[in-house]
Short mmCIF file of C-alpha atoms in Angstrom, two decimals:
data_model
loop_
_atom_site.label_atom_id
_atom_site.label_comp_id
_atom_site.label_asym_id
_atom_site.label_seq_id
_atom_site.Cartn_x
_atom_site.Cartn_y
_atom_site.Cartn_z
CA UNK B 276 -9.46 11.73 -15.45
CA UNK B 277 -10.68 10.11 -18.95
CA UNK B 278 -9.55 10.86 -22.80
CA UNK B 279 -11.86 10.73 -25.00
CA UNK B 280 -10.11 10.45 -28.70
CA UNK B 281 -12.46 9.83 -32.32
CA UNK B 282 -10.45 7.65 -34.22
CA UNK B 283 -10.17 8.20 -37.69
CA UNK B 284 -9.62 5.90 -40.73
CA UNK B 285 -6.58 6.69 -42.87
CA UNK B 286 -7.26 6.76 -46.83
CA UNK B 287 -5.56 3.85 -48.41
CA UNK B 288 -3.38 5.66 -50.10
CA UNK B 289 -1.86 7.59 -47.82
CA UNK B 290 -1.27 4.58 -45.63
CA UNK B 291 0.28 3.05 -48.97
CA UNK B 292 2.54 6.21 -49.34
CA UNK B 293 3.59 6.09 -45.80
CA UNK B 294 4.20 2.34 -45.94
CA UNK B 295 6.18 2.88 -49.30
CA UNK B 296 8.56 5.78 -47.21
CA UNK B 297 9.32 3.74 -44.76
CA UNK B 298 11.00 1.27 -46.67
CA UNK B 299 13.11 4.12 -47.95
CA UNK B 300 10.79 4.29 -51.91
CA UNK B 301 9.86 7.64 -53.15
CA UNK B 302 6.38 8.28 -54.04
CA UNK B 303 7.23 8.21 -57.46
CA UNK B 304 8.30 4.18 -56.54
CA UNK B 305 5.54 3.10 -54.24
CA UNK B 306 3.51 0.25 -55.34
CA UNK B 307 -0.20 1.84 -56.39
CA UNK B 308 -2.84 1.95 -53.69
CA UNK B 309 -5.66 -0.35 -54.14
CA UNK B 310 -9.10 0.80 -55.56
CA UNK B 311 -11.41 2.59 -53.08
CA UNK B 312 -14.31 0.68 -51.65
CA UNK B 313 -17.32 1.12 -53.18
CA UNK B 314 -18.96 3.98 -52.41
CA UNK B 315 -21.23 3.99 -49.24
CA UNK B 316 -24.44 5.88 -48.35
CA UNK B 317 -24.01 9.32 -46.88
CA UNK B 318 -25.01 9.02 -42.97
CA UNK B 319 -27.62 10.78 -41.65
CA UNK B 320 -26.56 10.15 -37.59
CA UNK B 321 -23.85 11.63 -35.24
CA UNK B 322 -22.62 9.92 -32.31
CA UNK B 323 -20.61 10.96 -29.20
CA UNK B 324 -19.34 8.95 -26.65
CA UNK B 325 -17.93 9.64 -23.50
CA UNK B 326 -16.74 7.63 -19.76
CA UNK B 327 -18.16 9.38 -16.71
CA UNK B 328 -19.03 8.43 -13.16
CA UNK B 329 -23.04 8.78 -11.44
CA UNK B 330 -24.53 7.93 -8.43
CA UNK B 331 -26.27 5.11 -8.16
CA UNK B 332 -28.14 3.30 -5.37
CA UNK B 333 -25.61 0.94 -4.88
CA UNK B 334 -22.82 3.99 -4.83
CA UNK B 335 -20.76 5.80 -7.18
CA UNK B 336 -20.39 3.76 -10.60
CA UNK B 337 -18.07 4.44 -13.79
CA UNK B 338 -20.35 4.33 -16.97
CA UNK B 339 -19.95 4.72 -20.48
CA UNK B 340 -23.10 6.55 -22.53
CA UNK B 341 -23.69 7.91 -25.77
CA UNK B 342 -25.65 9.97 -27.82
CA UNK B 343 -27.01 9.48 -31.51
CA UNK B 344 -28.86 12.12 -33.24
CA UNK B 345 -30.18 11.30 -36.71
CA UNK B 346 -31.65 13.45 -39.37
CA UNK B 347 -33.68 10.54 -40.91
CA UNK B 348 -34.76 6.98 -39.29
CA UNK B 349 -32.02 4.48 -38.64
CA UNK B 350 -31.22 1.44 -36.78
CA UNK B 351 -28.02 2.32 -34.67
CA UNK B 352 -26.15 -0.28 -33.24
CA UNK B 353 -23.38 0.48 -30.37
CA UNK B 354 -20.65 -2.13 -29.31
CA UNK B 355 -18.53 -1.30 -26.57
CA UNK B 356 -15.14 -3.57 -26.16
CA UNK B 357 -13.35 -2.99 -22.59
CA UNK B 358 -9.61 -3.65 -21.54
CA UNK B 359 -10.92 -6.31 -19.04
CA UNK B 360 -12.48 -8.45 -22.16
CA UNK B 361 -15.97 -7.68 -21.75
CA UNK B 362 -18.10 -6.60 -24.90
CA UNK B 363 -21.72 -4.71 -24.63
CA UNK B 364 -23.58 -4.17 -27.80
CA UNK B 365 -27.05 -2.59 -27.74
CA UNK B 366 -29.18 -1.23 -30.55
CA UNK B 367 -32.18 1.09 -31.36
CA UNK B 368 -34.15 1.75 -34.26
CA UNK B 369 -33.55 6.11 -33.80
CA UNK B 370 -36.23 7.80 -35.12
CA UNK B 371 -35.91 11.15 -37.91
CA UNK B 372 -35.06 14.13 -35.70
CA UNK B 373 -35.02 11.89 -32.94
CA UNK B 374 -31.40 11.10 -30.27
CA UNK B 375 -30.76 8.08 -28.47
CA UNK B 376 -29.36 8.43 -25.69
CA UNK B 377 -28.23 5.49 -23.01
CA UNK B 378 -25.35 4.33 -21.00
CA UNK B 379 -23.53 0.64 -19.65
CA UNK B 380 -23.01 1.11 -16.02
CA UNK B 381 -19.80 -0.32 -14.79
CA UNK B 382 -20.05 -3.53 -11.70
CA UNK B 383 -17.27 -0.76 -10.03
CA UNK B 384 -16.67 3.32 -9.70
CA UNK B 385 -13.55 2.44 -11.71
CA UNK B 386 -13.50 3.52 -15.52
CA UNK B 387 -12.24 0.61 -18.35
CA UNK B 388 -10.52 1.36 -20.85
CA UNK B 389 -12.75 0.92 -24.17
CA UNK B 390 -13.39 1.46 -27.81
CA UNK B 391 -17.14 2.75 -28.58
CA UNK B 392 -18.00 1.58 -32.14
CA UNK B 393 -20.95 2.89 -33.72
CA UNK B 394 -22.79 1.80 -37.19
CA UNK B 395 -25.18 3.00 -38.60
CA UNK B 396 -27.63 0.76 -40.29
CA UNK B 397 -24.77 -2.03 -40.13
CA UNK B 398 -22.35 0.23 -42.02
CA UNK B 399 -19.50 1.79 -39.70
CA UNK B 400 -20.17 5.39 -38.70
CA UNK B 401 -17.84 6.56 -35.95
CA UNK B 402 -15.58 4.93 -33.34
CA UNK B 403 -14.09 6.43 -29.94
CA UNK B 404 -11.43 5.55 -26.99
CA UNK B 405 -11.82 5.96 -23.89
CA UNK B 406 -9.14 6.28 -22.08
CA UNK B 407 -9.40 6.53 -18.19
CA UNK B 408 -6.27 7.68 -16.11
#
């Protein structure tokens, strides 16, 4: 059995608020939040990844794939970082209207824990654990 959890960025200030109630300060107290990043550009590509198991012709193998569907052409770069230390990274120039879809077979039939990191022409688009019981 796997989890499969998006992880999401918290706003700055909201982290800065939450930091600031901790400590026991009111809102009204809490130190300001620092500026925003500059703004980025909108993405045009949606990711999903996921753990799952295949046959293979050397037996059953745990995998991780992906798809990435983009609206306009991109270069999408994937980085996978397992529990057991090893890091994959592949990337693909995806095409407008076009998906990418691929997969890192596993040496075993036994899922890694990982986090899937996705960017979209080098700018972060989504991330996702994987979380295998």
């Amino acid at each position: 059995m796997k989890r499969v959890t998006p992880l999401v960025a918290a706003p700055a200030a909201v982290l800065a608020l939450a930091g600031a109630a901790m400590l026991g300060a009111s809102p009204a107290s809490a130190a300001p939040a620092a500026p925003a990043p500059a703004a980025r550009a909108a993405h045009v590509c949606e990711a999903v990844a996921e753990g799952n198991e295949a046959k293979t012709a050397d037996g059953w193998r745990a995998l991780t794939e992906w798809n990435v569907s983009c609206t306009e052409g991109r270069t999408v770069r994937v980085e996978i970082e397992y529990g057991d230390g090893r890091t994959v990274t592949k990337e693909q120039a995806v095409a407008a209207g076009a998906t990418w879809k691929d997969a890192d077979v596993l040496p075993t039939a036994r899922g890694v824990n990982s986090i899937v990191s996705f960017f979209e022409n080098g700018e972060p688009l989504t991330h996702y654990s994987i979380v295998w019981d």
